Structures are given as structure tokens and as C-alpha cells.
PDB file of C-alpha atoms in Angstrom:
ATOM      1  CA  MET A  71       5.533 -14.262  62.412  1.00  0.00           C
ATOM      2  CA  THR A  72       2.826 -16.900  61.742  1.00  0.00           C
ATOM      3  CA  ARG A  73       0.118 -14.218  62.228  1.00  0.00           C
ATOM      4  CA  ASN A  74       1.012 -13.126  58.578  1.00  0.00           C
ATOM      5  CA  TRP A  75       2.081 -16.590  56.685  1.00  0.00           C
ATOM      6  CA  ILE A  76       0.108 -16.963  53.775  1.00  0.00           C
ATOM      7  CA  TYR A  77      -1.102 -20.769  53.008  1.00  0.00           C
ATOM      8  CA  ASP A  78      -2.500 -22.085  50.036  1.00  0.00           C
ATOM      9  CA  TRP A  79      -4.639 -24.772  52.464  1.00  0.00           C
ATOM     10  CA  MET A  80      -5.274 -25.046  55.725  1.00  0.00           C
ATOM     11  CA  ILE A  81      -6.380 -28.197  58.497  1.00  0.00           C
ATOM     12  CA  SER A  82      -8.066 -27.603  61.866  1.00  0.00           C
ATOM     13  CA  CYS A  83      -8.249 -30.421  63.868  1.00  0.00           C
ATOM     14  CA  PRO A  84      -9.923 -30.282  66.941  1.00  0.00           C
ATOM     15  CA  ALA A  85      -9.138 -31.769  70.258  1.00  0.00           C
ATOM     16  CA  ILE A  86     -10.885 -35.441  71.553  1.00  0.00           C
ATOM     17  CA  LEU A  87     -11.443 -36.730  74.896  1.00  0.00           C
ATOM     18  CA  VAL A  88     -11.873 -40.548  75.013  1.00  0.00           C
ATOM     19  CA  LEU A  89     -14.422 -40.893  77.678  1.00  0.00           C
ATOM     20  CA  GLY A  90     -14.184 -44.588  77.781  1.00  0.00           C
ATOM     21  CA  GLU A  91     -14.499 -47.814  76.526  1.00  0.00           C
ATOM     22  CA  THR A  92     -17.467 -50.273  75.971  1.00  0.00           C
ATOM     23  CA  ARG A  93     -18.790 -54.134  75.144  1.00  0.00           C
ATOM     24  CA  TYR A  94     -21.020 -55.451  72.986  1.00  0.00           C
ATOM     25  CA  ARG A  95     -21.004 -59.231  73.149  1.00  0.00           C
ATOM     26  CA  ASN A  96     -17.449 -60.354  71.663  1.00  0.00           C
ATOM     27  CA  TYR A  97     -17.069 -56.436  70.022  1.00  0.00           C
ATOM     28  CA  LYS A  98     -15.318 -53.711  71.656  1.00  0.00           C
ATOM     29  CA  GLY A  99     -15.164 -49.890  71.167  1.00  0.00           C
ATOM     30  CA  LEU A 100     -14.082 -46.350  71.994  1.00  0.00           C
ATOM     31  CA  VAL A 101     -16.312 -43.753  72.964  1.00  0.00           C
ATOM     32  CA  THR A 102     -14.845 -40.059  72.252  1.00  0.00           C
ATOM     33  CA  LEU A 103     -15.996 -36.336  72.537  1.00  0.00           C
ATOM     34  CA  THR A 104     -15.060 -33.684  70.172  1.00  0.00           C
ATOM     35  CA  LEU A 105     -13.964 -30.479  71.615  1.00  0.00           C
ATOM     36  CA  LEU A 106     -13.896 -26.499  70.005  1.00  0.00           C
ATOM     37  CA  TYR A 107     -10.944 -25.674  71.515  1.00  0.00           C
ATOM     38  CA  PRO A 108      -7.549 -26.268  72.029  1.00  0.00           C
ATOM     39  CA  ARG A 109      -6.739 -27.077  68.278  1.00  0.00           C
ATOM     40  CA  ALA A 110      -3.903 -28.268  65.860  1.00  0.00           C
ATOM     41  CA  ILE A 111      -3.909 -26.579  62.655  1.00  0.00           C
ATOM     42  CA  VAL A 112      -1.937 -27.693  59.568  1.00  0.00           C
ATOM     43  CA  MET A 113      -0.978 -24.693  57.621  1.00  0.00           C
ATOM     44  CA  SER A 114       0.714 -25.545  53.473  1.00  0.00           C
ATOM     45  CA  ARG A 115       2.538 -23.222  51.797  1.00  0.00           C
ATOM     46  CA  GLU A 116       4.069 -24.142  48.221  1.00  0.00           C
ATOM     47  CA  GLY A 117       4.718 -27.392  49.664  1.00  0.00           C
ATOM     48  CA  SER A 118       6.023 -25.818  53.358  1.00  0.00           C
ATOM     49  CA  ILE A 119       4.185 -27.331  56.294  1.00  0.00           C
ATOM     50  CA  ARG A 120       3.549 -25.350  58.996  1.00  0.00           C
ATOM     51  CA  VAL A 121       1.979 -27.013  62.249  1.00  0.00           C
ATOM     52  CA  ILE A 122       0.488 -24.649  65.215  1.00  0.00           C
ATOM     53  CA  ASN A 123      -0.821 -27.312  68.407  1.00  0.00           C
ATOM     54  CA  THR A 124      -2.224 -25.597  71.212  1.00  0.00           C
ATOM     55  CA  ILE A 125      -3.736 -29.199  73.005  1.00  0.00           C
ATOM     56  CA  PRO A 126      -1.611 -30.298  76.052  1.00  0.00           C
ATOM     57  CA  GLU A 127       0.447 -33.456  75.948  1.00  0.00           C
ATOM     58  CA  TYR A 128      -2.428 -34.971  78.464  1.00  0.00           C
ATOM     59  CA  LEU A 129      -5.627 -34.191  75.756  1.00  0.00           C
ATOM     60  CA  HIS A 130      -3.558 -36.522  73.016  1.00  0.00           C
ATOM     61  CA  ARG A 131      -1.334 -33.776  71.611  1.00  0.00           C
ATOM     62  CA  VAL A 132       0.933 -35.957  69.480  1.00  0.00           C
ATOM     63  CA  ILE A 133      -1.359 -37.964  68.165  1.00  0.00           C
ATOM     64  CA  ILE A 134      -4.293 -35.767  67.268  1.00  0.00           C
ATOM     65  CA  GLU A 135      -1.087 -33.261  65.380  1.00  0.00           C
ATOM     66  CA  GLU A 136      -0.250 -37.229  63.577  1.00  0.00           C
ATOM     67  CA  ILE A 137      -3.501 -37.110  62.529  1.00  0.00           C
ATOM     68  CA  CYS A 138      -3.737 -33.994  61.219  1.00  0.00           C
ATOM     69  CA  LEU A 139      -1.110 -34.535  59.316  1.00  0.00           C
ATOM     70  CA  ASP A 140      -2.155 -37.053  57.278  1.00  0.00           C
ATOM     71  CA  MET A 141      -6.192 -37.865  58.588  1.00  0.00           C
ATOM     72  CA  LEU A 142      -6.908 -37.866  54.443  1.00  0.00           C
ATOM     73  CA  GLU A 143      -4.111 -40.449  53.707  1.00  0.00           C
ATOM     74  CA  ASN A 144      -4.151 -43.711  55.662  1.00  0.00           C
ATOM     75  CA  GLU A 145      -6.369 -45.175  58.310  1.00  0.00           C
ATOM     76  CA  ARG A 146      -4.673 -45.990  61.420  1.00  0.00           C
ATOM     77  CA  LYS A 147      -3.888 -49.251  62.521  1.00  0.00           C
ATOM     78  CA  ASP A 148      -4.431 -48.863  66.319  1.00  0.00           C
ATOM     79  CA  MET A 149      -8.043 -48.299  68.502  1.00  0.00           C
ATOM     80  CA  VAL A 150      -7.690 -45.187  69.440  1.00  0.00           C
ATOM     81  CA  GLY A 151      -5.864 -43.895  66.105  1.00  0.00           C
ATOM     82  CA  GLU A 152      -8.280 -44.717  64.290  1.00  0.00           C
ATOM     83  CA  ALA A 153     -11.319 -43.379  66.570  1.00  0.00           C
ATOM     84  CA  PHE A 154      -9.514 -39.901  66.545  1.00  0.00           C
ATOM     85  CA  ARG A 155      -9.190 -39.787  62.790  1.00  0.00           C
ATOM     86  CA  LYS A 156     -13.027 -40.620  62.367  1.00  0.00           C
ATOM     87  CA  THR A 157     -14.159 -38.046  64.972  1.00  0.00           C
ATOM     88  CA  MET A 158     -12.434 -35.657  62.925  1.00  0.00           C
ATOM     89  CA  PHE A 159     -14.816 -36.477  60.148  1.00  0.00           C
ATOM     90  CA  TYR A 160     -17.891 -36.510  62.336  1.00  0.00           C
ATOM     91  CA  GLY A 161     -17.633 -33.575  65.308  1.00  0.00           C
ATOM     92  CA  GLY A 162     -19.698 -34.746  68.248  1.00  0.00           C
ATOM     93  CA  TYR A 163     -19.982 -37.629  70.538  1.00  0.00           C
ATOM     94  CA  ASN A 164     -19.253 -40.822  68.741  1.00  0.00           C
ATOM     95  CA  VAL A 165     -19.476 -44.281  70.129  1.00  0.00           C
ATOM     96  CA  PHE A 166     -17.470 -46.733  67.553  1.00  0.00           C
ATOM     97  CA  LEU A 167     -17.582 -50.581  67.813  1.00  0.00           C
ATOM     98  CA  MET A 168     -14.210 -52.517  65.967  1.00  0.00           C
ATOM     99  CA  ASN A 169     -15.483 -55.642  64.057  1.00  0.00           C
ATOM    100  CA  ASN A 170     -13.567 -59.536  63.384  1.00  0.00           C
ATOM    101  CA  ASN A 171     -11.437 -57.530  60.494  1.00  0.00           C
ATOM    102  CA  GLY A 172     -10.404 -54.888  62.834  1.00  0.00           C
ATOM    103  CA  TYR A 173     -12.561 -52.229  60.713  1.00  0.00           C
ATOM    104  CA  LEU A 174     -14.111 -49.468  63.260  1.00  0.00           C
ATOM    105  CA  HIS A 175     -17.351 -48.595  62.649  1.00  0.00           C
ATOM    106  CA  ASN A 176     -19.736 -45.836  63.906  1.00  0.00           C
ATOM    107  CA  VAL A 177     -22.628 -46.974  66.314  1.00  0.00           C
ATOM    108  CA  VAL A 178     -23.536 -43.716  67.682  1.00  0.00           C
ATOM    109  CA  PHE A 179     -23.310 -40.092  66.611  1.00  0.00           C
ATOM    110  CA  GLU A 180     -24.826 -37.072  68.293  1.00  0.00           C
ATOM    111  CA  LEU A 181     -24.256 -33.422  68.655  1.00  0.00           C
ATOM    112  CA  VAL A 182     -23.962 -32.181  71.848  1.00  0.00           C
ATOM    113  CA  ASN A 183     -26.964 -29.770  73.349  1.00  0.00           C
ATOM    114  CA  THR A 184     -25.001 -26.583  74.087  1.00  0.00           C
ATOM    115  CA  SER A 185     -27.177 -24.508  75.415  1.00  0.00           C
ATOM    116  CA  LYS A 186     -28.826 -27.054  77.888  1.00  0.00           C
ATOM    117  CA  ILE A 187     -25.476 -29.502  78.690  1.00  0.00           C
ATOM    118  CA  PHE A 188     -22.634 -27.796  80.551  1.00  0.00           C
ATOM    119  CA  LEU A 189     -19.131 -29.168  80.217  1.00  0.00           C
ATOM    120  CA  TYR A 190     -16.112 -29.413  82.108  1.00  0.00           C
ATOM    121  CA  ILE A 191     -12.525 -30.881  82.814  1.00  0.00           C
ATOM    122  CA  ARG A 192      -9.703 -31.068  85.327  1.00  0.00           C
ATOM    123  CA  ARG A 193      -6.327 -33.009  84.757  1.00  0.00           C
ATOM    124  CA  ILE A 194      -6.292 -35.680  86.866  1.00  0.00           C
ATOM    125  CA  ILE A 195      -4.329 -39.345  86.954  1.00  0.00           C
ATOM    126  CA  GLY A 196      -7.216 -41.601  86.418  1.00  0.00           C
ATOM    127  CA  LYS A 197      -8.374 -44.637  84.537  1.00  0.00           C
ATOM    128  CA  LEU A 198     -10.927 -45.661  81.393  1.00  0.00           C
ATOM    129  CA  VAL A 199     -14.027 -46.474  81.825  1.00  0.00           C
ATOM    130  CA  VAL A 200     -15.274 -49.349  80.439  1.00  0.00           C
ATOM    131  CA  SER A 201     -19.355 -50.308  80.118  1.00  0.00           C
ATOM    132  CA  SER A 202     -22.084 -51.676  78.434  1.00  0.00           C
ATOM    133  CA  LEU A 203     -22.939 -50.261  74.849  1.00  0.00           C
ATOM    134  CA  GLU A 204     -26.367 -49.497  76.099  1.00  0.00           C
ATOM    135  CA  HIS A 205     -25.486 -46.887  78.498  1.00  0.00           C
ATOM    136  CA  TRP A 206     -23.370 -44.870  76.305  1.00  0.00           C
ATOM    137  CA  ILE A 207     -26.304 -44.849  74.384  1.00  0.00           C
ATOM    138  CA  LEU A 208     -28.170 -43.353  76.516  1.00  0.00           C
ATOM    139  CA  PHE A 209     -25.924 -40.570  77.722  1.00  0.00           C
ATOM    140  CA  GLY A 210     -25.706 -39.697  74.164  1.00  0.00           C
ATOM    141  CA  VAL A 211     -29.401 -38.907  73.983  1.00  0.00           C
ATOM    142  CA  GLY A 212     -29.454 -37.031  76.955  1.00  0.00           C
ATOM    143  CA  LEU A 213     -26.061 -35.192  75.416  1.00  0.00           C
ATOM    144  CA  ARG A 214     -28.083 -34.519  72.065  1.00  0.00           C
ATOM    145  CA  THR A 215     -31.981 -33.948  73.692  1.00  0.00           C
ATOM    146  CA  GLY A 216     -30.643 -32.102  76.503  1.00  0.00           C
ATOM    147  CA  ASP A 217     -32.604 -34.619  78.979  1.00  0.00           C
ATOM    148  CA  PHE A 218     -30.418 -34.675  82.001  1.00  0.00           C
ATOM    149  CA  GLN A 219     -32.606 -37.278  83.480  1.00  0.00           C
ATOM    150  CA  LEU A 220     -31.150 -39.585  80.909  1.00  0.00           C
ATOM    151  CA  VAL A 221     -27.659 -38.181  81.428  1.00  0.00           C
ATOM    152  CA  ILE A 222     -27.674 -38.648  85.036  1.00  0.00           C
ATOM    153  CA  GLU A 223     -29.391 -42.568  84.901  1.00  0.00           C
ATOM    154  CA  SER A 224     -26.570 -43.186  82.321  1.00  0.00           C
ATOM    155  CA  CYS A 225     -23.506 -41.770  84.404  1.00  0.00           C
ATOM    156  CA  SER A 226     -24.677 -43.687  87.434  1.00  0.00           C
ATOM    157  CA  GLU A 227     -23.266 -46.662  85.311  1.00  0.00           C
ATOM    158  CA  ILE A 228     -20.277 -44.668  83.576  1.00  0.00           C
ATOM    159  CA  GLY A 229     -19.005 -42.494  86.479  1.00  0.00           C
ATOM    160  CA  ARG A 230     -20.723 -41.600  89.681  1.00  0.00           C
ATOM    161  CA  VAL A 231     -23.368 -38.795  90.547  1.00  0.00           C
ATOM    162  CA  GLU A 232     -22.522 -36.189  93.170  1.00  0.00           C
ATOM    163  CA  ASP A 233     -24.652 -33.172  93.889  1.00  0.00           C
ATOM    164  CA  ASP A 234     -27.381 -33.781  90.856  1.00  0.00           C
ATOM    165  CA  LYS A 235     -23.787 -33.612  88.820  1.00  0.00           C
ATOM    166  CA  CYS A 236     -22.381 -36.524  86.556  1.00  0.00           C
ATOM    167  CA  TYR A 237     -18.262 -37.317  86.773  1.00  0.00           C
ATOM    168  CA  ILE A 238     -16.346 -39.137  84.527  1.00  0.00           C
ATOM    169  CA  GLU A 239     -13.134 -40.750  84.824  1.00  0.00           C
ATOM    170  CA  SER A 240     -10.581 -40.960  82.039  1.00  0.00           C
ATOM    171  CA  MET A 241      -6.933 -41.828  81.597  1.00  0.00           C
ATOM    172  CA  ASN A 242      -5.394 -38.332  81.814  1.00  0.00           C
ATOM    173  CA  TYR A 243      -8.563 -36.245  82.783  1.00  0.00           C
ATOM    174  CA  GLU A 244     -12.440 -36.243  84.684  1.00  0.00           C
ATOM    175  CA  LEU A 245     -15.519 -34.796  82.470  1.00  0.00           C
ATOM    176  CA  LEU A 246     -17.590 -33.307  84.982  1.00  0.00           C
ATOM    177  CA  VAL A 247     -21.282 -32.357  83.339  1.00  0.00           C
ATOM    178  CA  THR A 248     -24.275 -30.456  84.472  1.00  0.00           C
ATOM    179  CA  ASN A 249     -27.297 -28.778  83.131  1.00  0.00           C
ATOM    180  CA  VAL A 250     -26.449 -25.202  84.942  1.00  0.00           C
ATOM    181  CA  ASN A 251     -23.423 -23.085  83.870  1.00  0.00           C
ATOM    182  CA  VAL A 252     -21.671 -23.284  87.506  1.00  0.00           C
ATOM    183  CA  ALA A 253     -18.126 -22.458  88.737  1.00  0.00           C
ATOM    184  CA  VAL A 254     -16.410 -26.015  90.405  1.00  0.00           C
ATOM    185  CA  GLU A 255     -13.505 -25.600  91.942  1.00  0.00           C
ATOM    186  CA  GLY A 256     -10.389 -27.874  89.683  1.00  0.00           C
ATOM    187  CA  PHE A 257     -12.577 -27.835  86.343  1.00  0.00           C
ATOM    188  CA  THR A 258     -11.957 -25.689  83.475  1.00  0.00           C
ATOM    189  CA  ARG A 259     -15.187 -24.928  81.188  1.00  0.00           C
ATOM    190  CA  ILE A 260     -14.878 -26.951  77.677  1.00  0.00           C
ATOM    191  CA  ILE A 261     -16.725 -26.288  74.583  1.00  0.00           C
ATOM    192  CA  PRO A 262     -17.993 -29.723  72.293  1.00  0.00           C
ATOM    193  CA  ASP A 263     -17.224 -29.178  68.602  1.00  0.00           C
ATOM    194  CA  ASN A 264     -20.367 -30.451  67.151  1.00  0.00           C
ATOM    195  CA  ASN A 265     -18.330 -30.168  63.656  1.00  0.00           C
ATOM    196  CA  PRO A 266     -15.254 -31.647  61.771  1.00  0.00           C
ATOM    197  CA  ALA A 267     -12.589 -30.786  61.616  1.00  0.00           C
ATOM    198  CA  ARG A 268     -12.143 -27.864  58.985  1.00  0.00           C
ATOM    199  CA  HIS A 269     -10.535 -27.717  54.987  1.00  0.00           C
ATOM    200  CA  VAL A 270      -9.420 -24.116  54.334  1.00  0.00           C
ATOM    201  CA  VAL A 271      -8.060 -23.867  51.020  1.00  0.00           C
ATOM    202  CA  LYS A 272      -7.274 -20.545  49.136  1.00  0.00           C
ATOM    203  CA  LEU A 273      -8.991 -19.677  45.726  1.00  0.00           C
TER     204      LEU A 273
END
């Protein structure tokens, strides 16, 4: 059984949400958020590789596993894949912009205040939000500080506000952001991961 499998090294990679796209002048970019769970775990023993992946398909299961298998080796040529790869080195909330040479820069990195900000998700067939850089920056500051007024003000531009709750629609899911721990029908509580991917080596 897997739980009895002794490994030489292990990499634990998080699920990552794409919250939206951003624009700044002639640059385009992506906004990502790292989740504590579910995860893809790659283990190695004497050259043999084993993968345990609990990430569902609609949360980018395949691409996360691909990146987890070779995240230290190669840059990705697609913007989403490279944003995911770099997000794994940061954790938390990230905003990336791609320069004219195709290089993806991290321009915003924020840790989410999990004692004041609560996140929920539900699966939908949606579309990716495109909004200006300033709105995503303001949203990230709200997540870090727990200043929910900043979250609400930015959410009115990048999503929608209903009953003092922020809803952001993405490709395959909708994110709900609140400042209280509540039960909302159809939504599942998720926890942000403010740490990078874990790499464990047996000594």
C-alpha cells in the first residue's frame, strides 16, 4: 500500500485557482491562488516514481501533476502552466504579467489572512474575468490585511457583490470570499496555502 511505501524524496504540489486575467497597457497576465488541499504528491524511491493526485479534473488536475513532475527542470511555454509553476514557488495570492519576450514576472505576492478571510468554492461552467491590474492589487491587499472593505471595493470590479459577500467567477468554478465563517449552499470551504510546494528529502 502507498502508506507503507518508503521514499527517497517527495514533492507535494498544491491545487491552484486561476482567479482571472489582468491587463496593464500592452501587457497581459494571470491571477492565481494556492490551496492547502487537494494536492498532487510525487514520490521517488531508487529511481521509481509514484504519484498520488487528489485534485479533481475541474481544478486543473492534469497540468498540476505535469508541473509537479518536472517543476525544477523546465519553464513552461504556455502562460497558464508557467504561472502555475511559479505560483508553486511562492504560495498564497499572486499576480503575474508577461513581458514582450514571453517571460512571466510576479508583480504581486500576498499571504492570505486566514483568520479574517474565509474562502469557498463551487463548480460551475463560467468564464475567466478580465480586469485591470489595480483592482487585482487592491483585492490582494484586502486578502493580506483582512480589510474586507478593500475586498468588497475591488470585487465590484473583478466579480460581483451580494449581501456583503464577494463572488468571482472563473472558468470551471466560482470563488466566494467572506469575512465570517458561514455555510453557503452549494459551496465548499477551502483553505489558502501561504507556503510554497513542499520538497522532502530522506536523510
